[in-house]
Short mmCIF file of N, CA and C in Angstrom, two decimals:
data_model
loop_
_atom_site.label_atom_id
_atom_site.label_comp_id
_atom_site.label_asym_id
_atom_site.label_seq_id
_atom_site.Cartn_x
_atom_site.Cartn_y
_atom_site.Cartn_z
N UNK A 3 -67.11 -48.64 -1.11
CA UNK A 3 -65.68 -48.76 -1.28
C UNK A 3 -65.15 -47.67 -2.22
N UNK A 4 -65.92 -47.40 -3.28
CA UNK A 4 -65.50 -46.39 -4.25
C UNK A 4 -65.46 -45.01 -3.59
N UNK A 5 -66.39 -44.70 -2.70
CA UNK A 5 -66.40 -43.42 -1.99
C UNK A 5 -65.18 -43.29 -1.07
N UNK A 6 -64.83 -44.38 -0.40
CA UNK A 6 -63.67 -44.34 0.49
C UNK A 6 -62.38 -44.11 -0.30
N UNK A 7 -62.30 -44.78 -1.45
CA UNK A 7 -61.12 -44.59 -2.30
C UNK A 7 -61.03 -43.14 -2.78
N UNK A 8 -62.16 -42.57 -3.15
CA UNK A 8 -62.17 -41.18 -3.63
C UNK A 8 -61.77 -40.21 -2.53
N UNK A 9 -62.27 -40.43 -1.30
CA UNK A 9 -61.89 -39.56 -0.18
C UNK A 9 -60.40 -39.69 0.14
N UNK A 10 -59.89 -40.90 0.08
CA UNK A 10 -58.47 -41.12 0.31
C UNK A 10 -57.63 -40.44 -0.76
N UNK A 11 -58.06 -40.54 -2.00
CA UNK A 11 -57.34 -39.91 -3.10
C UNK A 11 -57.36 -38.38 -2.98
N UNK A 12 -58.50 -37.83 -2.62
CA UNK A 12 -58.61 -36.37 -2.47
C UNK A 12 -57.73 -35.89 -1.32
N UNK A 13 -57.75 -36.61 -0.20
CA UNK A 13 -56.91 -36.18 0.93
C UNK A 13 -55.43 -36.28 0.59
N UNK A 14 -55.05 -37.32 -0.17
CA UNK A 14 -53.66 -37.45 -0.60
C UNK A 14 -53.27 -36.30 -1.53
N UNK A 15 -54.15 -35.94 -2.43
CA UNK A 15 -53.86 -34.84 -3.36
C UNK A 15 -53.79 -33.51 -2.64
N UNK A 16 -54.64 -33.30 -1.64
CA UNK A 16 -54.55 -32.07 -0.85
C UNK A 16 -53.24 -32.00 -0.08
N UNK A 17 -52.79 -33.14 0.42
CA UNK A 17 -51.50 -33.19 1.11
C UNK A 17 -50.37 -32.84 0.15
N UNK A 18 -50.43 -33.41 -1.07
CA UNK A 18 -49.41 -33.10 -2.07
C UNK A 18 -49.44 -31.63 -2.47
N UNK A 19 -50.61 -31.04 -2.55
CA UNK A 19 -50.72 -29.62 -2.89
C UNK A 19 -50.05 -28.76 -1.82
N UNK A 20 -50.23 -29.13 -0.56
CA UNK A 20 -49.58 -28.38 0.53
C UNK A 20 -48.08 -28.49 0.46
N UNK A 21 -47.56 -29.69 0.13
CA UNK A 21 -46.12 -29.86 0.02
C UNK A 21 -45.57 -29.16 -1.22
N UNK A 22 -46.36 -29.12 -2.29
CA UNK A 22 -45.89 -28.49 -3.52
C UNK A 22 -45.76 -26.99 -3.35
N UNK A 23 -46.54 -26.41 -2.45
CA UNK A 23 -46.48 -24.96 -2.25
C UNK A 23 -45.30 -24.52 -1.42
N UNK A 24 -44.61 -25.45 -0.75
CA UNK A 24 -43.47 -25.08 0.08
C UNK A 24 -42.29 -24.68 -0.80
N UNK A 25 -41.65 -23.58 -0.43
CA UNK A 25 -40.48 -23.15 -1.20
C UNK A 25 -39.40 -22.64 -0.26
N UNK A 26 -38.18 -22.89 -0.65
CA UNK A 26 -37.02 -22.46 0.11
C UNK A 26 -36.25 -21.47 -0.76
N UNK A 27 -36.20 -20.22 -0.31
CA UNK A 27 -35.55 -19.18 -1.09
C UNK A 27 -35.01 -18.14 -0.14
N UNK A 28 -33.69 -17.96 -0.14
CA UNK A 28 -33.03 -17.03 0.75
C UNK A 28 -32.05 -16.19 -0.05
N UNK A 29 -31.92 -14.93 0.35
CA UNK A 29 -31.07 -14.02 -0.41
C UNK A 29 -30.31 -13.10 0.54
N UNK A 30 -29.04 -12.87 0.21
CA UNK A 30 -28.25 -11.87 0.93
C UNK A 30 -28.70 -10.52 0.43
N UNK A 31 -29.25 -9.68 1.33
CA UNK A 31 -29.79 -8.40 0.88
C UNK A 31 -28.86 -7.23 1.16
N UNK A 32 -27.94 -7.38 2.13
CA UNK A 32 -27.05 -6.27 2.43
C UNK A 32 -25.82 -6.76 3.18
N UNK A 33 -24.71 -6.08 2.95
CA UNK A 33 -23.47 -6.29 3.70
C UNK A 33 -23.00 -4.91 4.11
N UNK A 34 -22.76 -4.70 5.40
CA UNK A 34 -22.34 -3.38 5.87
C UNK A 34 -20.99 -3.01 5.26
N UNK A 35 -20.73 -1.71 5.07
CA UNK A 35 -19.46 -1.28 4.49
C UNK A 35 -18.28 -1.69 5.37
N UNK A 36 -17.17 -2.05 4.71
CA UNK A 36 -15.98 -2.49 5.42
C UNK A 36 -14.82 -1.58 5.03
N UNK A 37 -14.21 -0.96 6.03
CA UNK A 37 -13.02 -0.14 5.80
C UNK A 37 -12.00 -0.53 6.86
N UNK A 38 -10.78 -0.79 6.42
CA UNK A 38 -9.75 -1.27 7.34
C UNK A 38 -8.37 -0.90 6.83
N UNK A 39 -7.37 -1.12 7.68
CA UNK A 39 -5.98 -0.89 7.31
C UNK A 39 -5.31 -2.24 7.12
N UNK A 40 -4.16 -2.30 6.42
CA UNK A 40 -3.44 -3.57 6.29
C UNK A 40 -3.06 -4.11 7.67
N UNK A 41 -2.99 -5.42 7.80
CA UNK A 41 -2.63 -6.13 9.03
C UNK A 41 -3.57 -5.78 10.18
N UNK A 42 -4.86 -5.72 9.91
CA UNK A 42 -5.85 -5.43 10.95
C UNK A 42 -7.07 -6.30 10.72
N UNK A 43 -8.09 -6.09 11.54
CA UNK A 43 -9.35 -6.80 11.34
C UNK A 43 -10.51 -5.83 11.53
N UNK A 44 -11.63 -6.17 10.90
CA UNK A 44 -12.82 -5.31 10.97
C UNK A 44 -14.06 -6.19 11.06
N UNK A 45 -15.04 -5.70 11.79
CA UNK A 45 -16.32 -6.39 11.93
C UNK A 45 -17.30 -5.87 10.87
N UNK A 46 -18.15 -6.76 10.40
CA UNK A 46 -19.20 -6.37 9.47
C UNK A 46 -20.39 -7.29 9.67
N UNK A 47 -21.53 -6.91 9.12
CA UNK A 47 -22.77 -7.67 9.28
C UNK A 47 -23.34 -8.02 7.92
N UNK A 48 -23.80 -9.26 7.80
CA UNK A 48 -24.46 -9.74 6.59
C UNK A 48 -25.93 -9.97 6.93
N UNK A 49 -26.82 -9.44 6.09
CA UNK A 49 -28.27 -9.57 6.30
C UNK A 49 -28.84 -10.54 5.27
N UNK A 50 -29.51 -11.59 5.75
CA UNK A 50 -30.11 -12.60 4.87
C UNK A 50 -31.62 -12.56 5.07
N UNK A 51 -32.36 -12.50 3.96
CA UNK A 51 -33.82 -12.42 4.01
C UNK A 51 -34.41 -13.73 3.49
N UNK A 52 -35.45 -14.21 4.18
CA UNK A 52 -36.19 -15.38 3.72
C UNK A 52 -37.30 -14.94 2.79
N UNK A 53 -37.23 -15.33 1.52
CA UNK A 53 -38.23 -14.93 0.54
C UNK A 53 -39.18 -16.05 0.17
N UNK A 54 -38.93 -17.26 0.66
CA UNK A 54 -39.78 -18.40 0.34
C UNK A 54 -40.90 -18.54 1.35
N UNK A 55 -41.48 -19.73 1.38
CA UNK A 55 -42.60 -19.97 2.28
C UNK A 55 -42.23 -20.84 3.48
N UNK A 56 -41.00 -21.31 3.55
CA UNK A 56 -40.56 -22.19 4.63
C UNK A 56 -39.27 -21.67 5.25
N UNK A 57 -39.05 -22.04 6.51
CA UNK A 57 -37.81 -21.68 7.19
C UNK A 57 -36.79 -22.79 6.97
N UNK A 58 -35.52 -22.45 7.10
CA UNK A 58 -34.46 -23.45 6.95
C UNK A 58 -33.19 -22.93 7.60
N UNK A 59 -32.26 -23.85 7.82
CA UNK A 59 -30.95 -23.46 8.31
C UNK A 59 -30.12 -23.01 7.12
N UNK A 60 -29.61 -21.79 7.19
CA UNK A 60 -28.88 -21.18 6.08
C UNK A 60 -27.44 -20.94 6.50
N UNK A 61 -26.51 -21.35 5.66
CA UNK A 61 -25.09 -21.16 5.91
C UNK A 61 -24.54 -20.10 4.96
N UNK A 62 -23.68 -19.23 5.49
CA UNK A 62 -23.01 -18.25 4.63
C UNK A 62 -21.81 -18.90 3.97
N UNK A 63 -21.60 -18.56 2.70
CA UNK A 63 -20.46 -19.05 1.94
C UNK A 63 -19.77 -17.85 1.33
N UNK A 64 -18.47 -17.71 1.60
CA UNK A 64 -17.69 -16.61 1.05
C UNK A 64 -16.92 -17.12 -0.16
N UNK A 65 -17.11 -16.42 -1.29
CA UNK A 65 -16.48 -16.83 -2.56
C UNK A 65 -15.67 -15.68 -3.13
N UNK A 66 -14.83 -16.00 -4.10
CA UNK A 66 -14.02 -15.01 -4.83
C UNK A 66 -13.24 -14.12 -3.86
N UNK A 67 -12.64 -14.73 -2.85
CA UNK A 67 -11.89 -13.98 -1.85
C UNK A 67 -10.50 -13.65 -2.37
N UNK A 68 -10.02 -12.49 -2.00
CA UNK A 68 -8.66 -12.08 -2.34
C UNK A 68 -7.70 -12.74 -1.37
N UNK A 69 -6.56 -13.15 -1.88
CA UNK A 69 -5.55 -13.77 -1.02
C UNK A 69 -5.09 -12.75 0.02
N UNK A 70 -5.07 -13.17 1.27
CA UNK A 70 -4.68 -12.28 2.35
C UNK A 70 -5.85 -11.78 3.17
N UNK A 71 -7.08 -12.06 2.72
CA UNK A 71 -8.28 -11.69 3.47
C UNK A 71 -8.95 -12.97 3.96
N UNK A 72 -9.19 -13.04 5.28
CA UNK A 72 -9.77 -14.23 5.89
C UNK A 72 -11.08 -13.86 6.58
N UNK A 73 -12.16 -14.57 6.24
CA UNK A 73 -13.49 -14.27 6.76
C UNK A 73 -13.91 -15.33 7.79
N UNK A 74 -14.44 -14.87 8.92
CA UNK A 74 -14.96 -15.78 9.95
C UNK A 74 -16.25 -15.21 10.52
N UNK A 75 -17.12 -16.11 10.95
CA UNK A 75 -18.35 -15.74 11.65
C UNK A 75 -18.51 -16.71 12.81
N UNK A 76 -18.86 -16.21 14.00
CA UNK A 76 -19.05 -17.13 15.12
C UNK A 76 -20.14 -18.16 14.85
N UNK A 77 -21.20 -17.74 14.17
CA UNK A 77 -22.28 -18.64 13.79
C UNK A 77 -22.46 -18.55 12.28
N UNK A 78 -21.91 -19.51 11.54
CA UNK A 78 -22.04 -19.50 10.08
C UNK A 78 -23.39 -20.03 9.63
N UNK A 79 -24.07 -20.80 10.49
CA UNK A 79 -25.37 -21.39 10.15
C UNK A 79 -26.40 -20.86 11.13
N UNK A 80 -27.49 -20.29 10.58
CA UNK A 80 -28.58 -19.79 11.42
C UNK A 80 -29.91 -20.19 10.80
N UNK A 81 -30.94 -20.21 11.64
CA UNK A 81 -32.29 -20.53 11.20
C UNK A 81 -32.93 -19.24 10.66
N UNK A 82 -33.26 -19.22 9.37
CA UNK A 82 -33.85 -18.05 8.73
C UNK A 82 -35.32 -18.35 8.45
N UNK A 83 -36.18 -17.45 8.90
CA UNK A 83 -37.62 -17.62 8.74
C UNK A 83 -38.12 -16.89 7.49
N UNK A 84 -39.26 -17.35 6.92
CA UNK A 84 -39.80 -16.65 5.75
C UNK A 84 -40.21 -15.23 6.10
N UNK A 85 -39.95 -14.32 5.22
CA UNK A 85 -40.26 -12.89 5.35
C UNK A 85 -39.53 -12.25 6.52
N UNK A 86 -38.51 -12.92 7.04
CA UNK A 86 -37.72 -12.35 8.12
C UNK A 86 -36.31 -12.04 7.65
N UNK A 87 -35.63 -11.18 8.39
CA UNK A 87 -34.24 -10.84 8.08
C UNK A 87 -33.38 -11.30 9.25
N UNK A 88 -32.34 -12.07 8.95
CA UNK A 88 -31.43 -12.59 9.97
C UNK A 88 -30.06 -11.95 9.78
N UNK A 89 -29.46 -11.52 10.92
CA UNK A 89 -28.15 -10.88 10.88
C UNK A 89 -27.06 -11.89 11.25
N UNK A 90 -26.00 -11.88 10.45
CA UNK A 90 -24.80 -12.66 10.72
C UNK A 90 -23.68 -11.67 11.04
N UNK A 91 -23.12 -11.73 12.24
CA UNK A 91 -22.00 -10.87 12.61
C UNK A 91 -20.71 -11.59 12.24
N UNK A 92 -19.90 -10.95 11.40
CA UNK A 92 -18.70 -11.58 10.88
C UNK A 92 -17.49 -10.67 11.07
N UNK A 93 -16.32 -11.24 10.85
CA UNK A 93 -15.05 -10.52 10.98
C UNK A 93 -14.19 -10.86 9.77
N UNK A 94 -13.49 -9.85 9.27
CA UNK A 94 -12.51 -10.06 8.21
C UNK A 94 -11.15 -9.65 8.76
N UNK A 95 -10.15 -10.50 8.52
CA UNK A 95 -8.78 -10.22 8.94
C UNK A 95 -7.95 -10.02 7.68
N UNK A 96 -7.22 -8.92 7.64
CA UNK A 96 -6.38 -8.63 6.49
C UNK A 96 -4.93 -8.87 6.86
N UNK A 97 -4.23 -9.58 6.02
CA UNK A 97 -2.80 -9.75 6.20
C UNK A 97 -2.14 -8.46 5.70
N UNK A 98 -0.92 -8.55 5.32
CA UNK A 98 -0.21 -7.37 4.82
C UNK A 98 -0.57 -7.15 3.35
N UNK A 99 -1.82 -6.73 3.10
CA UNK A 99 -2.28 -6.47 1.74
C UNK A 99 -2.06 -4.99 1.42
N UNK A 100 -1.89 -4.70 0.15
CA UNK A 100 -1.68 -3.31 -0.24
C UNK A 100 -3.01 -2.55 -0.19
N UNK A 101 -2.96 -1.24 0.09
CA UNK A 101 -4.19 -0.44 0.12
C UNK A 101 -4.90 -0.47 -1.23
N UNK A 102 -6.22 -0.46 -1.18
CA UNK A 102 -7.02 -0.49 -2.40
C UNK A 102 -8.40 -1.02 -2.11
N UNK A 103 -9.18 -1.21 -3.16
CA UNK A 103 -10.53 -1.74 -3.04
C UNK A 103 -10.53 -3.21 -3.44
N UNK A 104 -11.16 -4.04 -2.62
CA UNK A 104 -11.24 -5.47 -2.87
C UNK A 104 -12.70 -5.89 -2.83
N UNK A 105 -13.02 -6.94 -3.56
CA UNK A 105 -14.40 -7.43 -3.55
C UNK A 105 -14.42 -8.91 -3.19
N UNK A 106 -15.57 -9.36 -2.72
CA UNK A 106 -15.81 -10.77 -2.45
C UNK A 106 -17.31 -11.00 -2.61
N UNK A 107 -17.69 -12.26 -2.68
CA UNK A 107 -19.09 -12.62 -2.87
C UNK A 107 -19.57 -13.38 -1.63
N UNK A 108 -20.73 -12.99 -1.11
CA UNK A 108 -21.37 -13.71 -0.01
C UNK A 108 -22.59 -14.42 -0.59
N UNK A 109 -22.63 -15.74 -0.41
CA UNK A 109 -23.74 -16.53 -0.93
C UNK A 109 -24.38 -17.31 0.22
N UNK A 110 -25.57 -17.84 -0.03
CA UNK A 110 -26.27 -18.64 0.97
C UNK A 110 -26.29 -20.10 0.50
N UNK A 111 -26.24 -20.99 1.47
CA UNK A 111 -26.33 -22.42 1.18
C UNK A 111 -27.42 -23.00 2.08
N UNK A 112 -28.52 -23.42 1.45
CA UNK A 112 -29.63 -24.05 2.17
C UNK A 112 -30.22 -25.11 1.26
N UNK A 113 -30.70 -26.18 1.86
CA UNK A 113 -31.27 -27.28 1.09
C UNK A 113 -32.47 -26.80 0.27
N UNK A 114 -32.40 -26.98 -1.04
CA UNK A 114 -33.51 -26.64 -1.91
C UNK A 114 -33.61 -25.18 -2.29
N UNK A 115 -32.66 -24.35 -1.85
CA UNK A 115 -32.72 -22.92 -2.14
C UNK A 115 -31.79 -22.57 -3.29
N UNK A 116 -32.25 -21.70 -4.20
CA UNK A 116 -31.34 -21.23 -5.25
C UNK A 116 -30.32 -20.26 -4.67
N UNK A 117 -29.35 -19.91 -5.47
CA UNK A 117 -28.31 -18.98 -5.04
C UNK A 117 -28.91 -17.61 -4.74
N UNK A 118 -28.43 -16.99 -3.69
CA UNK A 118 -28.89 -15.65 -3.31
C UNK A 118 -27.71 -14.78 -2.97
N UNK A 119 -26.75 -14.73 -3.87
CA UNK A 119 -25.47 -14.08 -3.58
C UNK A 119 -25.50 -12.57 -3.77
N UNK A 120 -24.51 -11.94 -3.14
CA UNK A 120 -24.34 -10.49 -3.26
C UNK A 120 -22.85 -10.20 -3.22
N UNK A 121 -22.42 -9.26 -4.04
CA UNK A 121 -21.02 -8.83 -4.05
C UNK A 121 -20.84 -7.72 -3.03
N UNK A 122 -19.79 -7.86 -2.22
CA UNK A 122 -19.48 -6.86 -1.20
C UNK A 122 -18.06 -6.35 -1.44
N UNK A 123 -17.75 -5.20 -0.84
CA UNK A 123 -16.47 -4.55 -1.09
C UNK A 123 -15.77 -4.18 0.21
N UNK A 124 -14.44 -4.25 0.15
CA UNK A 124 -13.59 -3.87 1.29
C UNK A 124 -12.68 -2.75 0.82
N UNK A 125 -12.62 -1.68 1.60
CA UNK A 125 -11.73 -0.57 1.30
C UNK A 125 -10.57 -0.63 2.29
N UNK A 126 -9.40 -1.00 1.79
CA UNK A 126 -8.20 -1.07 2.63
C UNK A 126 -7.45 0.24 2.42
N UNK A 127 -7.33 1.01 3.51
CA UNK A 127 -6.67 2.32 3.44
C UNK A 127 -5.30 2.21 4.11
N UNK A 128 -4.39 3.07 3.69
CA UNK A 128 -3.05 3.08 4.26
C UNK A 128 -3.13 3.60 5.70
N UNK A 129 -2.27 3.05 6.54
CA UNK A 129 -2.22 3.50 7.93
C UNK A 129 -1.70 4.93 7.98
N UNK A 130 -2.32 5.78 8.80
CA UNK A 130 -1.91 7.18 8.89
C UNK A 130 -0.64 7.27 9.72
N UNK A 131 0.30 8.06 9.24
CA UNK A 131 1.55 8.24 9.99
C UNK A 131 1.43 9.47 10.88
N UNK A 132 2.20 9.50 11.97
CA UNK A 132 2.16 10.61 12.90
C UNK A 132 2.87 11.84 12.34
N UNK A 133 3.75 11.66 11.36
CA UNK A 133 4.54 12.77 10.83
C UNK A 133 3.72 13.66 9.89
N UNK A 134 2.60 13.16 9.41
CA UNK A 134 1.81 13.94 8.47
C UNK A 134 1.08 15.06 9.19
N UNK A 135 1.32 16.31 8.72
CA UNK A 135 0.65 17.47 9.33
C UNK A 135 -0.66 17.73 8.62
N UNK A 136 -0.62 17.75 7.29
CA UNK A 136 -1.84 17.96 6.51
C UNK A 136 -2.24 16.65 5.86
N UNK A 137 -3.51 16.34 5.89
CA UNK A 137 -3.93 15.12 5.20
C UNK A 137 -3.80 15.30 3.69
N UNK A 138 -3.30 14.26 3.06
CA UNK A 138 -3.14 14.33 1.61
C UNK A 138 -4.50 14.17 0.95
N UNK A 139 -4.68 14.94 -0.11
CA UNK A 139 -5.91 14.79 -0.88
C UNK A 139 -5.63 13.80 -1.99
N UNK A 140 -6.37 12.70 -1.96
CA UNK A 140 -6.19 11.67 -2.97
C UNK A 140 -7.19 11.89 -4.09
N UNK A 141 -6.75 11.71 -5.33
CA UNK A 141 -7.70 11.84 -6.44
C UNK A 141 -8.71 10.70 -6.38
N UNK A 142 -9.87 10.97 -6.96
CA UNK A 142 -10.93 9.96 -6.96
C UNK A 142 -10.44 8.74 -7.73
N UNK A 143 -10.63 7.56 -7.10
CA UNK A 143 -10.15 6.34 -7.73
C UNK A 143 -11.13 5.91 -8.81
N UNK A 144 -10.58 5.63 -9.98
CA UNK A 144 -11.41 5.17 -11.09
C UNK A 144 -10.86 3.87 -11.64
N UNK A 145 -10.27 3.07 -10.77
CA UNK A 145 -9.65 1.82 -11.19
C UNK A 145 -10.69 0.76 -11.54
N UNK A 146 -10.21 -0.43 -11.85
CA UNK A 146 -11.12 -1.51 -12.24
C UNK A 146 -12.05 -1.96 -11.12
N UNK A 147 -11.62 -1.83 -9.85
CA UNK A 147 -12.49 -2.25 -8.75
C UNK A 147 -13.70 -1.33 -8.64
N UNK A 148 -13.50 -0.01 -8.81
CA UNK A 148 -14.62 0.92 -8.74
C UNK A 148 -15.56 0.70 -9.92
N UNK A 149 -15.00 0.42 -11.09
CA UNK A 149 -15.83 0.14 -12.25
C UNK A 149 -16.64 -1.14 -12.04
N UNK A 150 -16.03 -2.16 -11.43
CA UNK A 150 -16.75 -3.40 -11.13
C UNK A 150 -17.86 -3.15 -10.12
N UNK A 151 -17.58 -2.28 -9.14
CA UNK A 151 -18.59 -1.94 -8.14
C UNK A 151 -19.78 -1.24 -8.80
N UNK A 152 -19.50 -0.25 -9.64
CA UNK A 152 -20.57 0.47 -10.33
C UNK A 152 -21.37 -0.45 -11.24
N UNK A 153 -20.67 -1.39 -11.92
CA UNK A 153 -21.35 -2.32 -12.81
C UNK A 153 -22.26 -3.26 -12.01
N UNK A 154 -21.80 -3.72 -10.84
CA UNK A 154 -22.64 -4.62 -10.05
C UNK A 154 -23.84 -3.89 -9.47
N UNK A 155 -23.68 -2.62 -9.08
CA UNK A 155 -24.82 -1.84 -8.58
C UNK A 155 -25.85 -1.63 -9.68
N UNK A 156 -25.38 -1.34 -10.90
CA UNK A 156 -26.30 -1.14 -12.02
C UNK A 156 -27.03 -2.43 -12.35
N UNK A 157 -26.33 -3.56 -12.26
CA UNK A 157 -26.94 -4.85 -12.53
C UNK A 157 -28.00 -5.17 -11.48
N UNK A 158 -27.73 -4.85 -10.22
CA UNK A 158 -28.69 -5.14 -9.16
C UNK A 158 -29.96 -4.29 -9.32
N UNK A 159 -29.81 -3.03 -9.71
CA UNK A 159 -30.99 -2.19 -9.88
C UNK A 159 -31.80 -2.62 -11.10
N UNK A 160 -31.14 -3.17 -12.11
CA UNK A 160 -31.87 -3.66 -13.27
C UNK A 160 -32.62 -4.94 -12.96
N UNK A 161 -32.08 -5.78 -12.04
CA UNK A 161 -32.72 -7.05 -11.74
C UNK A 161 -33.81 -6.91 -10.70
N UNK A 162 -33.77 -5.91 -9.84
CA UNK A 162 -34.74 -5.77 -8.77
C UNK A 162 -36.00 -5.09 -9.29
N UNK A 163 -37.19 -5.71 -9.08
CA UNK A 163 -38.41 -5.07 -9.54
C UNK A 163 -38.72 -3.81 -8.73
N UNK A 164 -39.70 -3.05 -9.20
CA UNK A 164 -40.02 -1.77 -8.58
C UNK A 164 -40.44 -1.92 -7.12
N UNK A 165 -41.10 -3.01 -6.78
CA UNK A 165 -41.56 -3.21 -5.40
C UNK A 165 -40.54 -3.92 -4.54
N UNK A 166 -39.33 -4.16 -5.03
CA UNK A 166 -38.30 -4.82 -4.25
C UNK A 166 -38.31 -6.32 -4.50
N UNK A 167 -37.41 -7.05 -3.81
CA UNK A 167 -37.30 -8.48 -4.07
C UNK A 167 -38.52 -9.28 -3.61
N UNK A 168 -39.37 -8.71 -2.74
CA UNK A 168 -40.54 -9.43 -2.30
C UNK A 168 -41.55 -9.62 -3.42
N UNK A 169 -41.51 -8.79 -4.44
CA UNK A 169 -42.48 -8.87 -5.52
C UNK A 169 -42.19 -10.04 -6.45
N UNK A 170 -41.01 -10.64 -6.36
CA UNK A 170 -40.70 -11.77 -7.21
C UNK A 170 -41.50 -12.98 -6.75
N UNK A 171 -41.88 -13.82 -7.69
CA UNK A 171 -42.64 -15.02 -7.37
C UNK A 171 -41.70 -16.06 -6.77
N UNK A 172 -42.18 -16.78 -5.77
CA UNK A 172 -41.38 -17.84 -5.17
C UNK A 172 -41.61 -19.13 -5.94
N UNK A 173 -40.58 -19.93 -6.06
CA UNK A 173 -40.76 -21.18 -6.81
C UNK A 173 -41.62 -22.16 -6.02
N UNK A 174 -42.54 -22.80 -6.69
CA UNK A 174 -43.41 -23.81 -6.07
C UNK A 174 -43.52 -24.99 -7.03
N UNK A 175 -42.47 -25.83 -7.09
CA UNK A 175 -42.51 -26.95 -8.05
C UNK A 175 -43.56 -27.97 -7.63
N UNK A 176 -44.25 -28.49 -8.59
CA UNK A 176 -45.23 -29.53 -8.34
C UNK A 176 -46.64 -29.03 -8.13
N UNK A 177 -46.86 -27.73 -8.05
CA UNK A 177 -48.21 -27.22 -7.82
C UNK A 177 -49.11 -27.52 -9.02
N UNK A 178 -48.58 -27.38 -10.22
CA UNK A 178 -49.39 -27.64 -11.41
C UNK A 178 -49.79 -29.12 -11.49
N UNK A 179 -48.89 -30.02 -11.12
CA UNK A 179 -49.18 -31.45 -11.14
C UNK A 179 -50.25 -31.77 -10.10
N UNK A 180 -50.15 -31.16 -8.93
CA UNK A 180 -51.14 -31.42 -7.88
C UNK A 180 -52.52 -30.92 -8.29
N UNK A 181 -52.60 -29.77 -8.93
CA UNK A 181 -53.89 -29.24 -9.40
C UNK A 181 -54.47 -30.14 -10.47
N UNK A 182 -53.62 -30.61 -11.38
CA UNK A 182 -54.10 -31.53 -12.43
C UNK A 182 -54.62 -32.82 -11.82
N UNK A 183 -53.94 -33.32 -10.79
CA UNK A 183 -54.39 -34.56 -10.14
C UNK A 183 -55.74 -34.34 -9.44
N UNK A 184 -55.94 -33.19 -8.84
CA UNK A 184 -57.23 -32.89 -8.20
C UNK A 184 -58.33 -32.85 -9.25
N UNK A 185 -58.08 -32.25 -10.40
CA UNK A 185 -59.08 -32.19 -11.48
C UNK A 185 -59.43 -33.58 -11.99
N UNK A 186 -58.42 -34.45 -12.15
CA UNK A 186 -58.68 -35.82 -12.60
C UNK A 186 -59.51 -36.57 -11.57
N UNK A 187 -59.19 -36.37 -10.28
CA UNK A 187 -59.94 -37.04 -9.22
C UNK A 187 -61.39 -36.55 -9.20
N UNK A 188 -61.60 -35.26 -9.38
CA UNK A 188 -62.96 -34.72 -9.40
C UNK A 188 -63.76 -35.28 -10.58
N UNK A 189 -63.11 -35.44 -11.72
CA UNK A 189 -63.79 -35.97 -12.90
C UNK A 189 -64.19 -37.43 -12.67
N UNK A 190 -63.31 -38.21 -12.01
CA UNK A 190 -63.62 -39.60 -11.73
C UNK A 190 -64.76 -39.74 -10.71
N UNK A 191 -64.81 -38.80 -9.76
CA UNK A 191 -65.87 -38.85 -8.76
C UNK A 191 -67.22 -38.59 -9.41
N UNK A 192 -67.27 -37.66 -10.37
CA UNK A 192 -68.52 -37.33 -11.06
C UNK A 192 -69.01 -38.51 -11.91
N UNK A 193 -68.09 -39.27 -12.47
CA UNK A 193 -68.54 -40.36 -13.35
C UNK A 193 -68.75 -41.67 -12.66
#
């Protein structure tokens, strides 16, 4: 009877170890550049990478949107596999917004996954008129949006390890508890 109990305990602990190793971690790795005119729409692509050990259905969430910009995707929820990259084809519609640089945040929503957001930028340019013979040369923009863009790029390079985001460790809660339980079970079997 004691041997059967020990085998049952070991198999249960091995099952728990397998479940403890599962992790859900998804990150937005890239958003294609967006350039558009006021009162128009533009297509862009969001790339989501699975960095954990399990697949899950991942939904895109758009945050910090500027008033007058509306984001839609035909498929907001897709199945993202570990170590795979999934493309979301999306559209942004601009109302009558003034020309300039705008930013928004694309985040992922999946059960058990931490935030994997990325800041993206929209360049709204003035519509070209037919009366213009020579294109105007605009001075380089150094406004607050460009400074925010440069600051976010510097922050991303500081956070990303040398080997890229794959080099980061994936979370595996409960693995230490499962290993400790296996050690306790082994000690009881010996005695």
